[in-house]
């Protein structure tokens, strides 16, 4: 809500403060009112009608009064407190009002508001996600109350978002779409789609001795090209413990980190006896005596990172030149929450 819309409530405790409040209200114009009675009850009664609220109180007391009443930054009033010769803009983009009050009282305006992050930033932070698309422009559309479609095919738990963020058929006419998925969408790129790519995948790697880094990199690329996974969603790699020192694997993963701007995906290692007992979709008679490395290591790593949650195979094994890769997904926990 703009700071000049609606009633400007001017609140003060004590006779001296009330006289100053009445004087200021006269300068602010006909929309300014000075309620009778104690500040707390008067504020609660007038709050739904307020475009702005001015307090002749200290900042701490003002914050304690308004905090329980705050609901939505788009509809909450602007808040200014007058304290010791300063007009402090506390909330709601009240900078201009604080400047007016400072001019009237001969004091100084203190501007505390800054550019507000996109309301989608919390979603990205929660999911530890990479963003593909114009998040700022989409977030501004959300802030302006425009309908935005949220597509969440894997059911990731999400923070509370404004009620103009829609799911299902109601959102099909929205100008913007937010897609939360670890897979690459099919079809041409759409500039009005913002992809939020959570880090959900554990990629298992098995190889022969002396495998080249280029062969491992080519196999990883096949997970995207053949299996449709977005490699920015990789949370960790996993392999047989004796393969950790394989130079081709180490070099390929370092190269992956460079191209994906990531140094946070560890290489997990497991002994053969652990991998041997993990059920996999494509067991084989390997020379090392266990039925799987890539699929088993991916599943074992996902179980480790899931914290007791569910996991699944996201991509069955893909074979390259002396290397096999597969991916497991840490499934989301919780429910979609839009309020």
Short mmCIF file of C-alpha atoms in Angstrom, two decimals:
data_model
loop_
_atom_site.label_atom_id
_atom_site.label_comp_id
_atom_site.label_asym_id
_atom_site.label_seq_id
_atom_site.Cartn_x
_atom_site.Cartn_y
_atom_site.Cartn_z
CA UNK A 1 0.00 0.00 0.00
CA UNK A 2 1.38 3.43 -0.85
CA UNK A 3 2.28 5.57 2.13
CA UNK A 4 -0.13 8.38 1.10
CA UNK A 5 -3.17 6.10 0.62
CA UNK A 6 -5.77 5.80 3.38
CA UNK A 7 -5.72 7.31 6.85
CA UNK A 8 -2.53 8.65 8.42
CA UNK A 9 -2.72 7.72 12.09
CA UNK A 10 -0.62 9.87 14.44
CA UNK A 11 -0.11 8.21 17.83
CA UNK A 12 1.45 9.54 21.01
CA UNK A 13 1.56 8.70 24.70
CA UNK A 14 1.28 11.49 27.27
CA UNK A 15 0.06 15.06 27.09
CA UNK A 16 3.20 16.59 25.59
CA UNK A 17 3.46 13.92 22.90
CA UNK A 18 -0.22 14.24 22.10
CA UNK A 19 0.09 18.00 21.60
CA UNK A 20 2.97 17.41 19.18
CA UNK A 21 0.89 14.76 17.40
CA UNK A 22 -2.06 17.11 16.98
CA UNK A 23 0.20 19.85 15.65
CA UNK A 24 1.83 17.46 13.14
CA UNK A 25 -1.58 16.13 12.01
CA UNK A 26 -2.59 19.66 11.11
CA UNK A 27 0.37 19.91 8.73
CA UNK A 28 -0.19 16.46 7.23
CA UNK A 29 -3.70 17.31 6.06
CA UNK A 30 -7.28 16.07 6.39
CA UNK A 31 -6.37 12.39 6.16
CA UNK A 32 -4.35 12.59 9.40
CA UNK A 33 -6.10 11.66 12.64
CA UNK A 34 -4.96 11.57 16.26
CA UNK A 35 -6.95 8.81 18.01
CA UNK A 36 -8.12 9.20 21.59
CA UNK A 37 -7.17 6.84 24.38
CA UNK A 38 -4.23 4.51 24.95
CA UNK A 39 -2.01 3.90 21.92
CA UNK A 40 -2.29 0.10 21.77
CA UNK A 41 -6.07 -0.30 21.54
CA UNK A 42 -6.40 2.74 19.27
CA UNK A 43 -3.77 1.35 16.90
CA UNK A 44 -5.42 -2.07 16.71
CA UNK A 45 -8.82 -0.52 15.99
CA UNK A 46 -7.53 1.79 13.28
CA UNK A 47 -4.95 -0.55 11.69
CA UNK A 48 -7.12 -1.93 8.83
CA UNK A 49 -7.79 1.63 7.60
CA UNK A 50 -4.26 2.97 7.87
CA UNK A 51 -2.16 3.98 4.90
CA UNK A 52 0.55 5.25 7.24
CA UNK A 53 1.19 5.33 10.98
CA UNK A 54 3.32 7.91 12.79
CA UNK A 55 4.43 7.38 16.41
CA UNK A 56 5.84 9.86 18.87
CA UNK A 57 7.65 7.00 20.57
CA UNK A 58 11.06 5.36 20.59
CA UNK A 59 11.87 2.88 17.83
CA UNK A 60 11.84 -0.14 20.16
CA UNK A 61 8.41 0.71 21.56
CA UNK A 62 7.08 1.34 18.05
CA UNK A 63 8.37 -2.00 16.77
CA UNK A 64 6.76 -3.84 19.69
CA UNK A 65 3.41 -2.16 18.99
CA UNK A 66 3.25 -2.84 15.26
CA UNK A 67 4.98 -6.25 15.01
CA UNK A 68 1.92 -8.35 16.02
CA UNK A 69 -0.20 -6.53 13.43
CA UNK A 70 2.01 -6.99 10.37
CA UNK A 71 0.62 -9.35 7.74
CA UNK A 72 1.68 -8.52 4.17
CA UNK A 73 4.21 -5.96 2.92
CA UNK A 74 1.87 -5.06 0.06
CA UNK A 75 -0.97 -4.01 2.39
CA UNK A 76 0.68 -3.09 5.71
CA UNK A 77 0.88 0.68 6.33
CA UNK A 78 4.08 2.66 6.21
CA UNK A 79 5.46 3.28 9.69
CA UNK A 80 7.43 6.30 10.93
CA UNK A 81 8.53 7.00 14.48
CA UNK A 82 9.56 10.43 15.77
CA UNK A 83 12.29 10.02 18.33
CA UNK A 84 14.76 12.61 19.63
CA UNK A 85 14.64 14.95 16.65
CA UNK A 86 14.66 12.15 14.08
CA UNK A 87 11.85 10.90 11.86
CA UNK A 88 12.71 7.26 11.29
CA UNK A 89 11.13 5.39 8.37
CA UNK A 90 10.73 1.91 9.85
CA UNK A 91 8.47 -0.01 7.48
CA UNK A 92 6.49 0.07 4.27
CA UNK A 93 8.47 2.45 2.08
CA UNK A 94 7.75 5.44 4.34
CA UNK A 95 10.81 7.42 3.26
CA UNK A 96 8.90 10.33 1.73
CA UNK A 97 6.61 10.64 4.74
CA UNK A 98 9.60 10.65 7.09
CA UNK A 99 11.08 13.47 5.01
CA UNK A 100 7.88 15.52 5.25
CA UNK A 101 7.70 15.04 9.00
CA UNK A 102 11.35 15.99 9.45
CA UNK A 103 10.74 19.19 7.47
CA UNK A 104 7.71 20.09 9.59
CA UNK A 105 9.45 19.42 12.90
CA UNK A 106 12.84 20.80 11.92
CA UNK A 107 14.50 17.44 12.51
CA UNK A 108 16.29 14.84 10.40
CA UNK A 109 14.84 12.01 8.35
CA UNK A 110 16.36 8.56 8.79
CA UNK A 111 15.71 6.36 5.78
CA UNK A 112 15.96 2.68 6.64
CA UNK A 113 14.18 1.01 3.72
CA UNK A 114 16.21 -0.49 0.89
CA UNK A 115 15.35 -2.39 -2.24
CA UNK A 116 13.31 -5.45 -1.24
CA UNK A 117 14.48 -8.81 -2.46
CA UNK A 118 12.23 -10.83 -4.68
CA UNK A 119 9.65 -12.77 -2.62
CA UNK A 120 10.88 -15.82 -4.55
CA UNK A 121 14.36 -15.51 -3.05
CA UNK A 122 13.29 -17.39 0.07
CA UNK A 123 12.16 -20.28 -2.12
CA UNK A 124 15.56 -20.39 -3.86
CA UNK A 125 17.37 -20.26 -0.52
CA UNK A 126 15.21 -22.98 1.03
CA UNK A 127 15.82 -25.38 -1.84
CA UNK A 128 19.53 -24.49 -2.21
CA UNK A 129 18.63 -24.00 -5.85
CA UNK A 130 20.11 -22.61 -9.04
CA UNK A 131 17.93 -20.18 -10.99
CA UNK A 132 17.56 -20.07 -14.75
CA UNK A 133 15.61 -17.03 -15.95
CA UNK A 134 14.73 -13.51 -14.86
CA UNK A 135 13.98 -14.07 -11.17
CA UNK A 136 13.93 -10.36 -10.39
CA UNK A 137 11.30 -9.53 -13.03
CA UNK A 138 9.15 -12.50 -12.04
CA UNK A 139 9.50 -11.56 -8.38
CA UNK A 140 8.39 -8.01 -9.16
CA UNK A 141 5.31 -9.42 -10.90
CA UNK A 142 4.54 -11.34 -7.69
CA UNK A 143 5.03 -8.17 -5.64
CA UNK A 144 2.68 -6.24 -7.89
CA UNK A 145 -0.05 -8.83 -7.37
CA UNK A 146 0.02 -10.23 -10.89
CA UNK A 147 -0.95 -13.90 -11.28
CA UNK A 148 2.08 -16.18 -11.47
CA UNK A 149 1.85 -19.92 -12.10
CA UNK A 150 3.89 -22.21 -9.86
CA UNK A 151 4.64 -25.63 -11.35
CA UNK A 152 6.04 -28.07 -8.80
CA UNK A 153 5.80 -31.53 -10.42
CA UNK A 154 8.01 -33.28 -7.86
CA UNK A 155 6.19 -31.78 -4.88
CA UNK A 156 9.01 -29.88 -3.18
CA UNK A 157 8.12 -28.29 0.18
CA UNK A 158 7.94 -24.54 -0.32
CA UNK A 159 7.74 -21.49 1.93
CA UNK A 160 4.60 -19.41 2.20
CA UNK A 161 4.08 -17.34 -0.95
CA UNK A 162 1.54 -14.64 -1.79
CA UNK A 163 -1.91 -15.78 -2.83
CA UNK A 164 -1.40 -14.52 -6.39
CA UNK A 165 1.09 -17.38 -6.87
CA UNK A 166 -1.23 -20.01 -8.31
CA UNK A 167 -1.18 -23.73 -8.97
CA UNK A 168 -3.32 -25.87 -11.22
CA UNK A 169 -5.69 -24.68 -13.98
CA UNK A 170 -6.29 -21.32 -12.29
CA UNK A 171 -2.76 -20.24 -13.16
CA UNK A 172 -2.71 -21.17 -16.83
CA UNK A 173 -3.37 -17.59 -17.95
CA UNK A 174 -0.49 -16.20 -15.90
CA UNK A 175 2.16 -14.18 -17.72
CA UNK A 176 4.97 -15.78 -15.67
CA UNK A 177 5.66 -19.36 -14.64
CA UNK A 178 7.96 -20.59 -11.89
CA UNK A 179 9.02 -24.19 -12.54
CA UNK A 180 10.59 -26.07 -9.63
CA UNK A 181 12.25 -29.17 -11.06
CA UNK A 182 15.63 -30.91 -11.37
CA UNK A 183 14.88 -31.95 -14.95
CA UNK A 184 15.40 -30.06 -18.19
CA UNK A 185 12.03 -29.07 -19.71
CA UNK A 186 11.28 -30.17 -23.23
CA UNK A 187 10.61 -27.71 -25.99
CA UNK A 188 12.00 -24.25 -26.80
CA UNK A 189 13.17 -21.88 -24.10
CA UNK A 190 10.52 -19.49 -22.79
CA UNK A 191 11.77 -16.15 -21.42
CA UNK A 192 8.69 -15.93 -19.19
CA UNK A 193 9.56 -19.13 -17.36
CA UNK A 194 11.83 -19.00 -14.32
CA UNK A 195 13.34 -22.38 -13.56
CA UNK A 196 14.27 -23.11 -9.95
CA UNK A 197 16.62 -26.11 -9.97
CA UNK A 198 16.99 -27.73 -6.53
CA UNK A 199 20.13 -29.72 -5.71
CA UNK A 200 18.56 -33.15 -5.37
CA UNK A 201 20.74 -35.52 -7.37
CA UNK A 202 23.55 -37.88 -6.43
CA UNK A 203 25.48 -39.11 -9.46
CA UNK A 204 27.14 -42.50 -9.17
CA UNK A 205 30.30 -43.11 -11.19
CA UNK A 206 31.91 -46.45 -11.99
CA UNK A 207 34.94 -46.83 -14.22
CA UNK A 208 37.72 -49.01 -15.46
CA UNK A 209 41.28 -48.31 -14.35
CA UNK A 210 42.88 -45.45 -16.27
CA UNK A 211 39.63 -43.98 -17.58
CA UNK A 212 40.12 -40.58 -19.20
CA UNK A 213 38.60 -37.39 -17.84
CA UNK A 214 37.03 -36.70 -21.22
CA UNK A 215 35.24 -40.06 -21.13
CA UNK A 216 33.82 -39.34 -17.67
CA UNK A 217 32.73 -35.84 -18.73
CA UNK A 218 31.06 -37.23 -21.85
CA UNK A 219 29.16 -39.78 -19.75
CA UNK A 220 27.97 -37.05 -17.35
CA UNK A 221 26.72 -35.05 -20.31
CA UNK A 222 24.62 -38.04 -21.35
CA UNK A 223 22.64 -37.76 -18.13
CA UNK A 224 21.32 -34.49 -19.45
CA UNK A 225 21.13 -35.33 -23.13
CA UNK A 226 19.65 -38.84 -22.81
CA UNK A 227 18.02 -38.84 -19.37
CA UNK A 228 16.85 -35.23 -19.19
CA UNK A 229 18.48 -34.28 -15.89
CA UNK A 230 19.79 -30.79 -15.23
CA UNK A 231 23.38 -31.22 -14.05
CA UNK A 232 23.07 -28.07 -11.95
CA UNK A 233 20.91 -30.20 -9.67
CA UNK A 234 23.84 -32.41 -8.66
CA UNK A 235 24.35 -32.37 -4.90
CA UNK A 236 27.07 -35.00 -4.69
CA UNK A 237 28.93 -37.66 -6.62
CA UNK A 238 29.52 -41.19 -5.36
CA UNK A 239 31.72 -44.13 -6.28
CA UNK A 240 33.49 -47.25 -5.07
CA UNK A 241 36.11 -46.39 -2.45
CA UNK A 242 38.98 -47.74 -4.55
CA UNK A 243 38.02 -45.37 -7.40
CA UNK A 244 38.36 -42.11 -5.47
CA UNK A 245 42.00 -41.75 -6.51
CA UNK A 246 41.24 -42.40 -10.20
CA UNK A 247 42.70 -39.29 -11.95
CA UNK A 248 40.15 -39.33 -14.75
CA UNK A 249 37.25 -39.15 -12.30
CA UNK A 250 38.86 -36.46 -10.15
CA UNK A 251 39.73 -34.30 -13.16
CA UNK A 252 36.27 -34.67 -14.72
CA UNK A 253 34.55 -33.66 -11.49
CA UNK A 254 36.82 -30.67 -11.12
CA UNK A 255 35.91 -29.69 -14.66
CA UNK A 256 32.20 -30.15 -13.84
CA UNK A 257 32.58 -27.83 -10.84
CA UNK A 258 34.21 -25.17 -12.99
CA UNK A 259 31.50 -25.18 -15.65
CA UNK A 260 28.68 -25.33 -13.12
CA UNK A 261 30.21 -22.74 -10.79
CA UNK A 262 30.22 -25.19 -7.91
CA UNK A 263 32.80 -26.46 -5.46
CA UNK A 264 30.27 -27.90 -3.04
CA UNK A 265 29.45 -31.31 -4.56
CA UNK A 266 31.58 -33.85 -2.68
CA UNK A 267 32.72 -37.22 -3.98
CA UNK A 268 31.34 -39.86 -1.61
CA UNK A 269 33.04 -43.24 -1.43
CA UNK A 270 31.72 -46.61 -0.26
CA UNK A 271 33.28 -50.06 0.13
CA UNK A 272 32.25 -52.82 -2.22
CA UNK A 273 30.46 -54.81 0.50
CA UNK A 274 28.06 -51.89 1.07
CA UNK A 275 27.30 -51.44 -2.62
CA UNK A 276 26.85 -55.18 -3.19
CA UNK A 277 23.70 -55.38 -1.07
CA UNK A 278 21.87 -52.42 -2.62
CA UNK A 279 19.08 -53.46 -5.02
CA UNK A 280 19.54 -51.79 -8.40
CA UNK A 281 17.47 -51.84 -11.60
CA UNK A 282 20.31 -53.07 -13.81
CA UNK A 283 22.63 -55.48 -11.99
CA UNK A 284 25.57 -56.85 -13.94
CA UNK A 285 28.30 -59.45 -13.52
CA UNK A 286 31.20 -57.06 -12.93
CA UNK A 287 34.80 -58.18 -12.77
CA UNK A 288 35.18 -56.59 -9.32
CA UNK A 289 32.64 -59.03 -7.88
CA UNK A 290 29.68 -56.74 -7.15
CA UNK A 291 26.56 -56.26 -9.30
CA UNK A 292 26.69 -52.47 -9.57
CA UNK A 293 28.83 -49.41 -8.92
CA UNK A 294 27.14 -46.44 -10.59
CA UNK A 295 23.52 -47.18 -9.66
CA UNK A 296 24.39 -48.60 -6.24
CA UNK A 297 26.71 -45.72 -5.34
CA UNK A 298 24.11 -43.17 -6.45
CA UNK A 299 21.43 -44.78 -4.29
CA UNK A 300 23.78 -45.21 -1.33
CA UNK A 301 24.81 -41.55 -1.50
CA UNK A 302 21.21 -40.38 -1.77
CA UNK A 303 20.28 -42.41 1.31
CA UNK A 304 23.14 -40.82 3.22
CA UNK A 305 22.09 -37.30 2.25
CA UNK A 306 18.35 -37.82 2.68
CA UNK A 307 18.43 -37.90 6.47
CA UNK A 308 16.06 -40.85 6.52
CA UNK A 309 13.90 -39.62 3.67
CA UNK A 310 12.92 -41.38 0.49
CA UNK A 311 15.16 -41.79 -2.53
CA UNK A 312 14.71 -43.12 -6.05
CA UNK A 313 16.63 -43.76 -9.22
CA UNK A 314 16.39 -40.60 -11.31
CA UNK A 315 18.42 -41.93 -14.24
CA UNK A 316 19.40 -45.53 -14.88
CA UNK A 317 22.99 -46.16 -15.85
CA UNK A 318 24.49 -44.70 -18.98
CA UNK A 319 27.61 -46.34 -20.41
CA UNK A 320 30.54 -44.53 -21.92
CA UNK A 321 34.11 -45.41 -22.87
CA UNK A 322 35.28 -47.24 -19.77
CA UNK A 323 32.81 -45.47 -17.51
CA UNK A 324 29.23 -45.84 -16.30
CA UNK A 325 27.14 -43.16 -14.61
CA UNK A 326 23.69 -43.12 -13.02
CA UNK A 327 21.73 -40.71 -10.82
CA UNK A 328 19.54 -41.04 -7.74
CA UNK A 329 17.17 -38.40 -6.42
CA UNK A 330 16.62 -37.34 -2.83
CA UNK A 331 12.84 -37.01 -2.79
CA UNK A 332 11.29 -33.92 -1.18
CA UNK A 333 9.82 -34.10 2.27
CA UNK A 334 6.77 -32.10 3.35
CA UNK A 335 3.94 -30.50 1.41
CA UNK A 336 3.38 -27.50 -0.80
CA UNK A 337 2.28 -24.58 1.36
CA UNK A 338 0.79 -21.47 -0.21
CA UNK A 339 -0.89 -18.95 2.04
#
